[in-house]
Amino acid sequence: MFILRCAEETRAARAAIRRAGQTLALVPTMGALHEGHIALALEGKKHAGHVWLTIFVNPMQFGPHEDFHKYPRPVEDDLARCREAGVDAVFLPEVATMYPPNATEVKIEVPDLAKDLEGPVRPGHFAGVCRVVAKLLALTLPEVAVFGMKDYQQLRIIEAMNVDLMLPTRILPHPIVREADGLAKSSRNRYLSPNERLRALGISRALDACEKLAQSGETSAAVLEDAMVRTLVAHALAIDYATLRDRQTLAPAETLVPGQSVALITARCGTTRLLDNREL
Ligand code: PAF
């Protein structure tokens, strides 16, 4: 497995793949890899001859009071997991490689999709995500890039950016990978105490309750949202939102439209914010 650290060697390695008539799948991550990330890499392998994973804790997507410095960076473990999964190369840049000190800042924003949900809680977050993802895609020009569906709003924003910037990459969403008991896998789960870990299960249970009602024919967003809220409260979780939305526009939905709606939850368990969702 190659470890690529600078832009020039990365472009050269990419060019070699193209010269060999082969294709590339990219899996952008911030490291602290878990089975969810590895599933993205394995999915990438199904769609391209080479799979590269990027590990970069992107300072531009953290707010001043967020956990940029505290964000886990178990690089050696991450590299071992990548090797084991058959990743062909890891792009592991320094901050100065992605954001040279003399570079002019460029902003890419998708205001329609970023104005709500995570957007107001994390000002600048999605602009930071767009900037780094656009740079990673422009640098590596992969045929496909795989993103997890847990960060549902992020996925929609990246898809919209990819279309608007006419990038040649196909964005491939990958279903949420869960622990055996249903908790969505996340690098932030490691911050949960044993008691919080039990309570965090309330999030997937709230989505189960919502899905069960939907399957029984309930279409009122108010009723579905109430079912999620009651389950979250029963698990002593602090709710940021538990909401039914249109899958494409992320606009609030008054009525469930099967195949077009998604239930989105963000809740805090202690000091850890956890996200989850379910397409209905
Ligand atoms: O989802 C993430 O891990 C990050 O937001 C991403 C897409 C790698 C950009 O830094």
PDB file of C-alpha atoms and ligand atoms in Angstrom:
ATOM      1  CA  MET A   1       0.000   0.000   0.000  1.00  0.00           C
ATOM      2  CA  PHE A   2       1.362   3.417  -0.978  1.00  0.00           C
ATOM      3  CA  ILE A   3       1.266   6.389   1.349  1.00  0.00           C
ATOM      4  CA  LEU A   4       0.934   9.631  -0.572  1.00  0.00           C
ATOM      5  CA  ARG A   5       1.676  12.847   1.234  1.00  0.00           C
ATOM      6  CA  CYS A   6       2.029  15.608  -1.325  1.00  0.00           C
ATOM      7  CA  ALA A   7      -0.018  16.792  -4.297  1.00  0.00           C
ATOM      8  CA  GLU A   8       2.641  16.143  -6.952  1.00  0.00           C
ATOM      9  CA  GLU A   9       3.205  12.471  -6.086  1.00  0.00           C
ATOM     10  CA  THR A  10      -0.557  11.997  -5.801  1.00  0.00           C
ATOM     11  CA  ARG A  11      -1.136  13.438  -9.294  1.00  0.00           C
ATOM     12  CA  ALA A  12       1.673  11.251 -10.656  1.00  0.00           C
ATOM     13  CA  ALA A  13       0.218   8.100  -9.053  1.00  0.00           C
ATOM     14  CA  ARG A  14      -3.197   9.009 -10.458  1.00  0.00           C
ATOM     15  CA  ALA A  15      -1.737   9.524 -13.935  1.00  0.00           C
ATOM     16  CA  ALA A  16      -0.083   6.075 -13.751  1.00  0.00           C
ATOM     17  CA  ILE A  17      -3.469   4.461 -13.064  1.00  0.00           C
ATOM     18  CA  ARG A  18      -4.979   6.258 -16.062  1.00  0.00           C
ATOM     19  CA  ARG A  19      -2.048   5.278 -18.306  1.00  0.00           C
ATOM     20  CA  ALA A  20      -2.621   1.649 -17.310  1.00  0.00           C
ATOM     21  CA  GLY A  21      -6.231   2.048 -18.483  1.00  0.00           C
ATOM     22  CA  GLN A  22      -7.538   1.518 -14.951  1.00  0.00           C
ATOM     23  CA  THR A  23     -10.036   3.316 -12.745  1.00  0.00           C
ATOM     24  CA  LEU A  24      -9.958   4.849  -9.273  1.00  0.00           C
ATOM     25  CA  ALA A  25     -12.407   4.919  -6.368  1.00  0.00           C
ATOM     26  CA  LEU A  26     -11.786   7.503  -3.642  1.00  0.00           C
ATOM     27  CA  VAL A  27     -12.932   7.272  -0.029  1.00  0.00           C
ATOM     28  CA  PRO A  28     -12.441  10.614   1.748  1.00  0.00           C
ATOM     29  CA  THR A  29     -12.231  10.298   5.552  1.00  0.00           C
ATOM     30  CA  MET A  30     -10.918  12.125   8.586  1.00  0.00           C
ATOM     31  CA  GLY A  31      -9.352   8.919   9.921  1.00  0.00           C
ATOM     32  CA  ALA A  32     -10.190   7.184  13.233  1.00  0.00           C
ATOM     33  CA  LEU A  33     -11.370   4.466  10.907  1.00  0.00           C
ATOM     34  CA  HIS A  34     -14.037   1.959  11.896  1.00  0.00           C
ATOM     35  CA  GLU A  35     -15.920  -0.768  10.036  1.00  0.00           C
ATOM     36  CA  GLY A  36     -18.102   1.897   8.423  1.00  0.00           C
ATOM     37  CA  HIS A  37     -15.118   3.432   6.625  1.00  0.00           C
ATOM     38  CA  ILE A  38     -13.777   0.011   5.666  1.00  0.00           C
ATOM     39  CA  ALA A  39     -17.179  -0.829   4.148  1.00  0.00           C
ATOM     40  CA  LEU A  40     -16.801   2.303   1.984  1.00  0.00           C
ATOM     41  CA  ALA A  41     -13.380   1.124   0.805  1.00  0.00           C
ATOM     42  CA  LEU A  42     -14.699  -2.360   0.012  1.00  0.00           C
ATOM     43  CA  GLU A  43     -17.587  -0.778  -1.896  1.00  0.00           C
ATOM     44  CA  GLY A  44     -15.068   1.317  -3.831  1.00  0.00           C
ATOM     45  CA  LYS A  45     -13.206  -1.855  -4.805  1.00  0.00           C
ATOM     46  CA  LYS A  46     -16.367  -3.170  -6.477  1.00  0.00           C
ATOM     47  CA  HIS A  47     -16.528  -0.127  -8.751  1.00  0.00           C
ATOM     48  CA  ALA A  48     -12.907   0.556  -9.692  1.00  0.00           C
ATOM     49  CA  GLY A  49      -9.582  -1.200 -10.187  1.00  0.00           C
ATOM     50  CA  HIS A  50      -7.880   0.892  -7.482  1.00  0.00           C
ATOM     51  CA  VAL A  51      -9.180   2.246  -4.209  1.00  0.00           C
ATOM     52  CA  TRP A  52      -7.579   5.151  -2.388  1.00  0.00           C
ATOM     53  CA  LEU A  53      -8.564   6.377   1.030  1.00  0.00           C
ATOM     54  CA  THR A  54      -7.772   9.882   2.218  1.00  0.00           C
ATOM     55  CA  ILE A  55      -7.106  10.661   5.880  1.00  0.00           C
ATOM     56  CA  PHE A  56      -7.221  14.361   6.660  1.00  0.00           C
ATOM     57  CA  VAL A  57      -8.685  16.020   9.729  1.00  0.00           C
ATOM     58  CA  ASN A  58      -9.896  19.108   7.908  1.00  0.00           C
ATOM     59  CA  PRO A  59      -9.557  22.193  10.121  1.00  0.00           C
ATOM     60  CA  MET A  60     -11.877  24.199   7.827  1.00  0.00           C
ATOM     61  CA  GLN A  61     -14.932  22.185   8.839  1.00  0.00           C
ATOM     62  CA  PHE A  62     -14.515  22.596  12.595  1.00  0.00           C
ATOM     63  CA  GLY A  63     -15.952  25.592  14.444  1.00  0.00           C
ATOM     64  CA  PRO A  64     -13.835  27.411  17.065  1.00  0.00           C
ATOM     65  CA  HIS A  65     -15.541  25.490  19.898  1.00  0.00           C
ATOM     66  CA  GLU A  66     -15.524  22.105  18.181  1.00  0.00           C
ATOM     67  CA  ASP A  67     -13.185  19.191  18.741  1.00  0.00           C
ATOM     68  CA  PHE A  68     -10.521  19.743  16.028  1.00  0.00           C
ATOM     69  CA  HIS A  69      -7.584  19.334  18.430  1.00  0.00           C
ATOM     70  CA  LYS A  70      -9.312  16.553  20.362  1.00  0.00           C
ATOM     71  CA  TYR A  71     -10.340  14.688  17.189  1.00  0.00           C
ATOM     72  CA  PRO A  72      -8.768  11.195  17.352  1.00  0.00           C
ATOM     73  CA  ARG A  73      -5.760  10.612  15.053  1.00  0.00           C
ATOM     74  CA  PRO A  74      -4.766   6.926  15.435  1.00  0.00           C
ATOM     75  CA  VAL A  75      -2.775   7.016  12.193  1.00  0.00           C
ATOM     76  CA  GLU A  76      -0.852   3.738  12.604  1.00  0.00           C
ATOM     77  CA  ASP A  77      -4.055   1.814  13.418  1.00  0.00           C
ATOM     78  CA  ASP A  78      -5.787   3.462  10.478  1.00  0.00           C
ATOM     79  CA  LEU A  79      -3.001   2.476   8.082  1.00  0.00           C
ATOM     80  CA  ALA A  80      -3.064  -1.107   9.374  1.00  0.00           C
ATOM     81  CA  ARG A  81      -6.831  -1.284   8.780  1.00  0.00           C
ATOM     82  CA  CYS A  82      -6.388   0.085   5.259  1.00  0.00           C
ATOM     83  CA  ARG A  83      -3.678  -2.475   4.465  1.00  0.00           C
ATOM     84  CA  GLU A  84      -5.879  -5.265   5.762  1.00  0.00           C
ATOM     85  CA  ALA A  85      -8.813  -4.053   3.664  1.00  0.00           C
ATOM     86  CA  GLY A  86      -6.716  -4.033   0.485  1.00  0.00           C
ATOM     87  CA  VAL A  87      -6.686  -0.256   0.032  1.00  0.00           C
ATOM     88  CA  ASP A  88      -4.123   0.546  -2.683  1.00  0.00           C
ATOM     89  CA  ALA A  89      -3.003   3.940  -1.403  1.00  0.00           C
ATOM     90  CA  VAL A  90      -3.696   6.339   1.445  1.00  0.00           C
ATOM     91  CA  PHE A  91      -3.449  10.074   0.858  1.00  0.00           C
ATOM     92  CA  LEU A  92      -2.251  11.501   4.163  1.00  0.00           C
ATOM     93  CA  PRO A  93      -1.529  15.203   3.654  1.00  0.00           C
ATOM     94  CA  GLU A  94      -0.392  17.809   6.190  1.00  0.00           C
ATOM     95  CA  VAL A  95      -2.602  20.859   6.704  1.00  0.00           C
ATOM     96  CA  ALA A  96      -0.057  22.982   4.782  1.00  0.00           C
ATOM     97  CA  THR A  97      -0.378  20.659   1.774  1.00  0.00           C
ATOM     98  CA  MET A  98      -4.131  21.143   1.568  1.00  0.00           C
ATOM     99  CA  TYR A  99      -4.053  24.803   2.620  1.00  0.00           C
ATOM    100  CA  PRO A 100      -0.678  26.339   1.754  1.00  0.00           C
ATOM    101  CA  PRO A 101      -0.146  29.435   3.913  1.00  0.00           C
ATOM    102  CA  ASN A 102       0.127  31.710   0.852  1.00  0.00           C
ATOM    103  CA  ALA A 103      -3.022  30.357  -0.871  1.00  0.00           C
ATOM    104  CA  THR A 104      -6.072  32.542  -1.434  1.00  0.00           C
ATOM    105  CA  GLU A 105      -9.129  31.173   0.305  1.00  0.00           C
ATOM    106  CA  VAL A 106     -11.904  29.935  -1.983  1.00  0.00           C
ATOM    107  CA  LYS A 107     -15.413  29.322  -0.685  1.00  0.00           C
ATOM    108  CA  ILE A 108     -17.826  26.785  -2.097  1.00  0.00           C
ATOM    109  CA  GLU A 109     -21.261  26.875  -0.561  1.00  0.00           C
ATOM    110  CA  VAL A 110     -24.547  25.121  -1.214  1.00  0.00           C
ATOM    111  CA  PRO A 111     -26.825  27.478   0.722  1.00  0.00           C
ATOM    112  CA  ASP A 112     -30.170  25.853  -0.144  1.00  0.00           C
ATOM    113  CA  LEU A 113     -29.154  22.544   1.388  1.00  0.00           C
ATOM    114  CA  ALA A 114     -26.969  23.936   4.180  1.00  0.00           C
ATOM    115  CA  LYS A 115     -29.319  26.540   5.663  1.00  0.00           C
ATOM    116  CA  ASP A 116     -31.089  24.133   8.004  1.00  0.00           C
ATOM    117  CA  LEU A 117     -30.410  21.084  10.239  1.00  0.00           C
ATOM    118  CA  GLU A 118     -26.613  20.961  10.872  1.00  0.00           C
ATOM    119  CA  GLY A 119     -26.012  24.236   9.004  1.00  0.00           C
ATOM    120  CA  PRO A 120     -27.061  26.788  11.654  1.00  0.00           C
ATOM    121  CA  VAL A 121     -25.585  24.719  14.513  1.00  0.00           C
ATOM    122  CA  ARG A 122     -22.202  24.474  12.766  1.00  0.00           C
ATOM    123  CA  PRO A 123     -21.604  27.740  10.877  1.00  0.00           C
ATOM    124  CA  GLY A 124     -19.001  27.301   8.140  1.00  0.00           C
ATOM    125  CA  HIS A 125     -18.971  23.523   8.507  1.00  0.00           C
ATOM    126  CA  PHE A 126     -20.407  22.622   5.111  1.00  0.00           C
ATOM    127  CA  ALA A 127     -18.351  25.282   3.311  1.00  0.00           C
ATOM    128  CA  GLY A 128     -15.305  23.609   4.907  1.00  0.00           C
ATOM    129  CA  VAL A 129     -16.488  20.160   3.812  1.00  0.00           C
ATOM    130  CA  CYS A 130     -17.172  21.364   0.249  1.00  0.00           C
ATOM    131  CA  ARG A 131     -13.802  23.035  -0.017  1.00  0.00           C
ATOM    132  CA  VAL A 132     -11.822  19.993   1.059  1.00  0.00           C
ATOM    133  CA  VAL A 133     -13.921  17.489  -0.907  1.00  0.00           C
ATOM    134  CA  ALA A 134     -13.672  19.635  -4.063  1.00  0.00           C
ATOM    135  CA  LYS A 135      -9.893  19.781  -3.605  1.00  0.00           C
ATOM    136  CA  LEU A 136      -9.621  16.026  -3.042  1.00  0.00           C
ATOM    137  CA  LEU A 137     -11.765  15.284  -6.109  1.00  0.00           C
ATOM    138  CA  ALA A 138      -9.878  17.778  -8.271  1.00  0.00           C
ATOM    139  CA  LEU A 139      -6.532  16.371  -7.173  1.00  0.00           C
ATOM    140  CA  THR A 140      -7.368  12.706  -7.725  1.00  0.00           C
ATOM    141  CA  LEU A 141     -10.144  12.850 -10.365  1.00  0.00           C
ATOM    142  CA  PRO A 142     -11.577   9.496  -9.294  1.00  0.00           C
ATOM    143  CA  GLU A 143     -14.190   7.712 -11.382  1.00  0.00           C
ATOM    144  CA  VAL A 144     -16.213   7.179  -8.180  1.00  0.00           C
ATOM    145  CA  ALA A 145     -16.107   8.600  -4.670  1.00  0.00           C
ATOM    146  CA  VAL A 146     -17.858   6.754  -1.861  1.00  0.00           C
ATOM    147  CA  PHE A 147     -19.572   8.587   1.005  1.00  0.00           C
ATOM    148  CA  GLY A 148     -21.526   7.138   3.924  1.00  0.00           C
ATOM    149  CA  MET A 149     -25.191   7.959   4.316  1.00  0.00           C
ATOM    150  CA  LYS A 150     -24.928   8.646   8.058  1.00  0.00           C
ATOM    151  CA  ASP A 151     -24.031  12.254   7.301  1.00  0.00           C
ATOM    152  CA  TYR A 152     -27.086  12.551   5.104  1.00  0.00           C
ATOM    153  CA  GLN A 153     -27.067  16.328   4.700  1.00  0.00           C
ATOM    154  CA  GLN A 154     -23.336  16.254   3.911  1.00  0.00           C
ATOM    155  CA  LEU A 155     -23.974  13.624   1.237  1.00  0.00           C
ATOM    156  CA  ARG A 156     -26.700  15.699  -0.427  1.00  0.00           C
ATOM    157  CA  ILE A 157     -24.510  18.800  -0.356  1.00  0.00           C
ATOM    158  CA  ILE A 158     -21.541  16.950  -1.862  1.00  0.00           C
ATOM    159  CA  GLU A 159     -23.776  15.501  -4.589  1.00  0.00           C
ATOM    160  CA  ALA A 160     -25.106  18.985  -5.422  1.00  0.00           C
ATOM    161  CA  MET A 161     -21.608  20.475  -5.468  1.00  0.00           C
ATOM    162  CA  ASN A 162     -20.323  17.668  -7.664  1.00  0.00           C
ATOM    163  CA  VAL A 163     -23.081  18.283 -10.212  1.00  0.00           C
ATOM    164  CA  ASP A 164     -22.768  22.081 -10.158  1.00  0.00           C
ATOM    165  CA  LEU A 165     -18.966  22.081 -10.513  1.00  0.00           C
ATOM    166  CA  MET A 166     -19.309  19.548 -13.360  1.00  0.00           C
ATOM    167  CA  LEU A 167     -16.789  17.252 -11.717  1.00  0.00           C
ATOM    168  CA  PRO A 168     -16.315  13.983 -13.601  1.00  0.00           C
ATOM    169  CA  THR A 169     -16.749  11.782 -10.520  1.00  0.00           C
ATOM    170  CA  ARG A 170     -19.771   9.634  -9.711  1.00  0.00           C
ATOM    171  CA  ILE A 171     -20.762  10.029  -6.061  1.00  0.00           C
ATOM    172  CA  LEU A 172     -21.697   6.692  -4.579  1.00  0.00           C
ATOM    173  CA  PRO A 173     -23.743   6.738  -1.351  1.00  0.00           C
ATOM    174  CA  HIS A 174     -23.178   3.816   0.996  1.00  0.00           C
ATOM    175  CA  PRO A 175     -25.752   2.613   3.577  1.00  0.00           C
ATOM    176  CA  ILE A 176     -25.075   3.269   7.254  1.00  0.00           C
ATOM    177  CA  VAL A 177     -23.038   0.557   8.938  1.00  0.00           C
ATOM    178  CA  ARG A 178     -24.366  -0.296  12.412  1.00  0.00           C
ATOM    179  CA  GLU A 179     -23.209  -2.020  15.576  1.00  0.00           C
ATOM    180  CA  ALA A 180     -24.994  -5.340  16.253  1.00  0.00           C
ATOM    181  CA  ASP A 181     -27.500  -3.538  18.509  1.00  0.00           C
ATOM    182  CA  GLY A 182     -28.311  -0.875  15.903  1.00  0.00           C
ATOM    183  CA  LEU A 183     -26.151   2.113  16.917  1.00  0.00           C
ATOM    184  CA  ALA A 184     -24.751   3.785  13.791  1.00  0.00           C
ATOM    185  CA  LYS A 185     -20.971   3.407  13.688  1.00  0.00           C
ATOM    186  CA  SER A 186     -19.202   6.712  14.226  1.00  0.00           C
ATOM    187  CA  SER A 187     -15.718   7.863  15.187  1.00  0.00           C
ATOM    188  CA  ARG A 188     -17.433   9.829  17.957  1.00  0.00           C
ATOM    189  CA  ASN A 189     -18.933   6.710  19.622  1.00  0.00           C
ATOM    190  CA  ARG A 190     -15.582   6.267  21.385  1.00  0.00           C
ATOM    191  CA  TYR A 191     -16.386   9.326  23.518  1.00  0.00           C
ATOM    192  CA  LEU A 192     -19.463   7.605  25.048  1.00  0.00           C
ATOM    193  CA  SER A 193     -19.280   6.288  28.617  1.00  0.00           C
ATOM    194  CA  PRO A 194     -20.816   2.797  29.124  1.00  0.00           C
ATOM    195  CA  ASN A 195     -24.032   4.402  30.394  1.00  0.00           C
ATOM    196  CA  GLU A 196     -24.158   6.866  27.482  1.00  0.00           C
ATOM    197  CA  ARG A 197     -23.492   4.016  25.061  1.00  0.00           C
ATOM    198  CA  LEU A 198     -26.689   2.331  26.316  1.00  0.00           C
ATOM    199  CA  ARG A 199     -28.707   5.544  26.082  1.00  0.00           C
ATOM    200  CA  ALA A 200     -27.362   6.280  22.586  1.00  0.00           C
ATOM    201  CA  LEU A 201     -29.290   3.249  21.384  1.00  0.00           C
ATOM    202  CA  GLY A 202     -32.399   5.416  21.741  1.00  0.00           C
ATOM    203  CA  ILE A 203     -31.514   7.038  18.419  1.00  0.00           C
ATOM    204  CA  SER A 204     -31.781   3.929  16.256  1.00  0.00           C
ATOM    205  CA  ARG A 205     -34.781   2.828  18.337  1.00  0.00           C
ATOM    206  CA  ALA A 206     -36.489   6.148  17.592  1.00  0.00           C
ATOM    207  CA  LEU A 207     -35.921   5.524  13.888  1.00  0.00           C
ATOM    208  CA  ASP A 208     -37.244   1.967  14.305  1.00  0.00           C
ATOM    209  CA  ALA A 209     -40.398   3.360  15.957  1.00  0.00           C
ATOM    210  CA  CYS A 210     -40.838   5.857  13.125  1.00  0.00           C
ATOM    211  CA  GLU A 211     -40.301   3.205  10.454  1.00  0.00           C
ATOM    212  CA  LYS A 212     -42.722   0.800  12.146  1.00  0.00           C
ATOM    213  CA  LEU A 213     -45.444   3.447  12.210  1.00  0.00           C
ATOM    214  CA  ALA A 214     -44.732   4.323   8.572  1.00  0.00           C
ATOM    215  CA  GLN A 215     -44.992   0.662   7.616  1.00  0.00           C
ATOM    216  CA  SER A 216     -48.363   0.486   9.362  1.00  0.00           C
ATOM    217  CA  GLY A 217     -49.598   3.249   7.029  1.00  0.00           C
ATOM    218  CA  GLU A 218     -49.018   6.378   9.128  1.00  0.00           C
ATOM    219  CA  THR A 219     -48.079   9.313   6.902  1.00  0.00           C
ATOM    220  CA  SER A 220     -48.438  12.341   9.195  1.00  0.00           C
ATOM    221  CA  ALA A 221     -45.008  13.897   9.828  1.00  0.00           C
ATOM    222  CA  ALA A 222     -46.263  15.244  13.171  1.00  0.00           C
ATOM    223  CA  VAL A 223     -47.185  11.737  14.354  1.00  0.00           C
ATOM    224  CA  LEU A 224     -43.950  10.179  13.072  1.00  0.00           C
ATOM    225  CA  GLU A 225     -41.831  12.930  14.610  1.00  0.00           C
ATOM    226  CA  ASP A 226     -43.690  12.604  17.914  1.00  0.00           C
ATOM    227  CA  ALA A 227     -42.893   8.883  18.014  1.00  0.00           C
ATOM    228  CA  MET A 228     -39.184   9.651  17.525  1.00  0.00           C
ATOM    229  CA  VAL A 229     -39.207  12.367  20.183  1.00  0.00           C
ATOM    230  CA  ARG A 230     -40.905  10.124  22.746  1.00  0.00           C
ATOM    231  CA  THR A 231     -38.309   7.369  22.233  1.00  0.00           C
ATOM    232  CA  LEU A 232     -35.407   9.827  22.434  1.00  0.00           C
ATOM    233  CA  VAL A 233     -36.778  11.392  25.621  1.00  0.00           C
ATOM    234  CA  ALA A 234     -37.269   7.934  27.140  1.00  0.00           C
ATOM    235  CA  HIS A 235     -33.513   7.367  26.638  1.00  0.00           C
ATOM    236  CA  ALA A 236     -32.650  10.726  28.257  1.00  0.00           C
ATOM    237  CA  LEU A 237     -31.196  12.111  25.041  1.00  0.00           C
ATOM    238  CA  ALA A 238     -31.110  15.863  24.338  1.00  0.00           C
ATOM    239  CA  ILE A 239     -32.782  16.356  20.965  1.00  0.00           C
ATOM    240  CA  ASP A 240     -31.427  18.807  18.397  1.00  0.00           C
ATOM    241  CA  TYR A 241     -33.887  17.608  15.790  1.00  0.00           C
ATOM    242  CA  ALA A 242     -36.014  14.588  14.929  1.00  0.00           C
ATOM    243  CA  THR A 243     -37.622  15.495  11.667  1.00  0.00           C
ATOM    244  CA  LEU A 244     -39.158  14.169   8.469  1.00  0.00           C
ATOM    245  CA  ARG A 245     -37.659  15.658   5.304  1.00  0.00           C
ATOM    246  CA  ASP A 246     -37.709  15.372   1.552  1.00  0.00           C
ATOM    247  CA  ARG A 247     -34.717  13.244   0.519  1.00  0.00           C
ATOM    248  CA  GLN A 248     -33.533  15.542  -2.254  1.00  0.00           C
ATOM    249  CA  THR A 249     -34.284  19.064  -1.026  1.00  0.00           C
ATOM    250  CA  LEU A 250     -34.165  18.295   2.711  1.00  0.00           C
ATOM    251  CA  ALA A 251     -37.222  20.561   3.050  1.00  0.00           C
ATOM    252  CA  PRO A 252     -39.567  19.730   5.938  1.00  0.00           C
ATOM    253  CA  ALA A 253     -42.244  17.245   4.899  1.00  0.00           C
ATOM    254  CA  GLU A 254     -45.788  17.427   6.286  1.00  0.00           C
ATOM    255  CA  THR A 255     -46.624  14.014   4.904  1.00  0.00           C
ATOM    256  CA  LEU A 256     -44.520  10.939   4.377  1.00  0.00           C
ATOM    257  CA  VAL A 257     -44.068  10.077   0.713  1.00  0.00           C
ATOM    258  CA  PRO A 258     -42.705   6.516   0.538  1.00  0.00           C
ATOM    259  CA  GLY A 259     -39.474   6.450  -1.435  1.00  0.00           C
ATOM    260  CA  GLN A 260     -39.044  10.231  -1.122  1.00  0.00           C
ATOM    261  CA  SER A 261     -38.860  10.882   2.615  1.00  0.00           C
ATOM    262  CA  VAL A 262     -36.127  10.528   5.179  1.00  0.00           C
ATOM    263  CA  ALA A 263     -36.246  10.740   8.967  1.00  0.00           C
ATOM    264  CA  LEU A 264     -33.249  12.602  10.383  1.00  0.00           C
ATOM    265  CA  ILE A 265     -32.159  12.703  14.020  1.00  0.00           C
ATOM    266  CA  THR A 266     -29.402  14.557  15.807  1.00  0.00           C
ATOM    267  CA  ALA A 267     -29.293  14.114  19.562  1.00  0.00           C
ATOM    268  CA  ARG A 268     -26.755  14.748  22.264  1.00  0.00           C
ATOM    269  CA  CYS A 269     -25.712  12.014  24.645  1.00  0.00           C
ATOM    270  CA  GLY A 270     -23.666  13.725  27.339  1.00  0.00           C
ATOM    271  CA  THR A 271     -21.365  16.010  25.351  1.00  0.00           C
ATOM    272  CA  THR A 272     -21.364  13.800  22.223  1.00  0.00           C
ATOM    273  CA  ARG A 273     -23.586  14.778  19.284  1.00  0.00           C
ATOM    274  CA  LEU A 274     -24.803  11.749  17.363  1.00  0.00           C
ATOM    275  CA  LEU A 275     -26.476  11.695  13.943  1.00  0.00           C
ATOM    276  CA  ASP A 276     -28.582   9.001  12.374  1.00  0.00           C
ATOM    277  CA  ASN A 277     -31.280   8.721   9.743  1.00  0.00           C
ATOM    278  CA  ARG A 278     -33.534   6.317   7.902  1.00  0.00           C
ATOM    279  CA  GLU A 279     -34.933   6.560   4.396  1.00  0.00           C
ATOM    280  CA  LEU A 280     -38.596   5.652   4.497  1.00  0.00           C
TER     281      LEU A 280
HETATM  282  O1  PAF B   1     -17.414  12.807   6.542  1.00  0.00           O
HETATM  283  C1  PAF B   1     -16.224  13.084   6.763  1.00  0.00           C
HETATM  284  O2  PAF B   1     -15.465  12.314   7.345  1.00  0.00           O
HETATM  285  C2  PAF B   1     -15.688  14.438   6.309  1.00  0.00           C
HETATM  286  O3  PAF B   1     -16.655  15.431   6.431  1.00  0.00           O
HETATM  287  C3  PAF B   1     -15.114  14.413   4.898  1.00  0.00           C
HETATM  288  C4  PAF B   1     -16.173  14.102   3.861  1.00  0.00           C
HETATM  289  C5  PAF B   1     -14.006  13.387   4.817  1.00  0.00           C
HETATM  290  C6  PAF B   1     -14.513  15.780   4.546  1.00  0.00           C
HETATM  291  O4  PAF B   1     -13.518  16.148   5.438  1.00  0.00           O
END
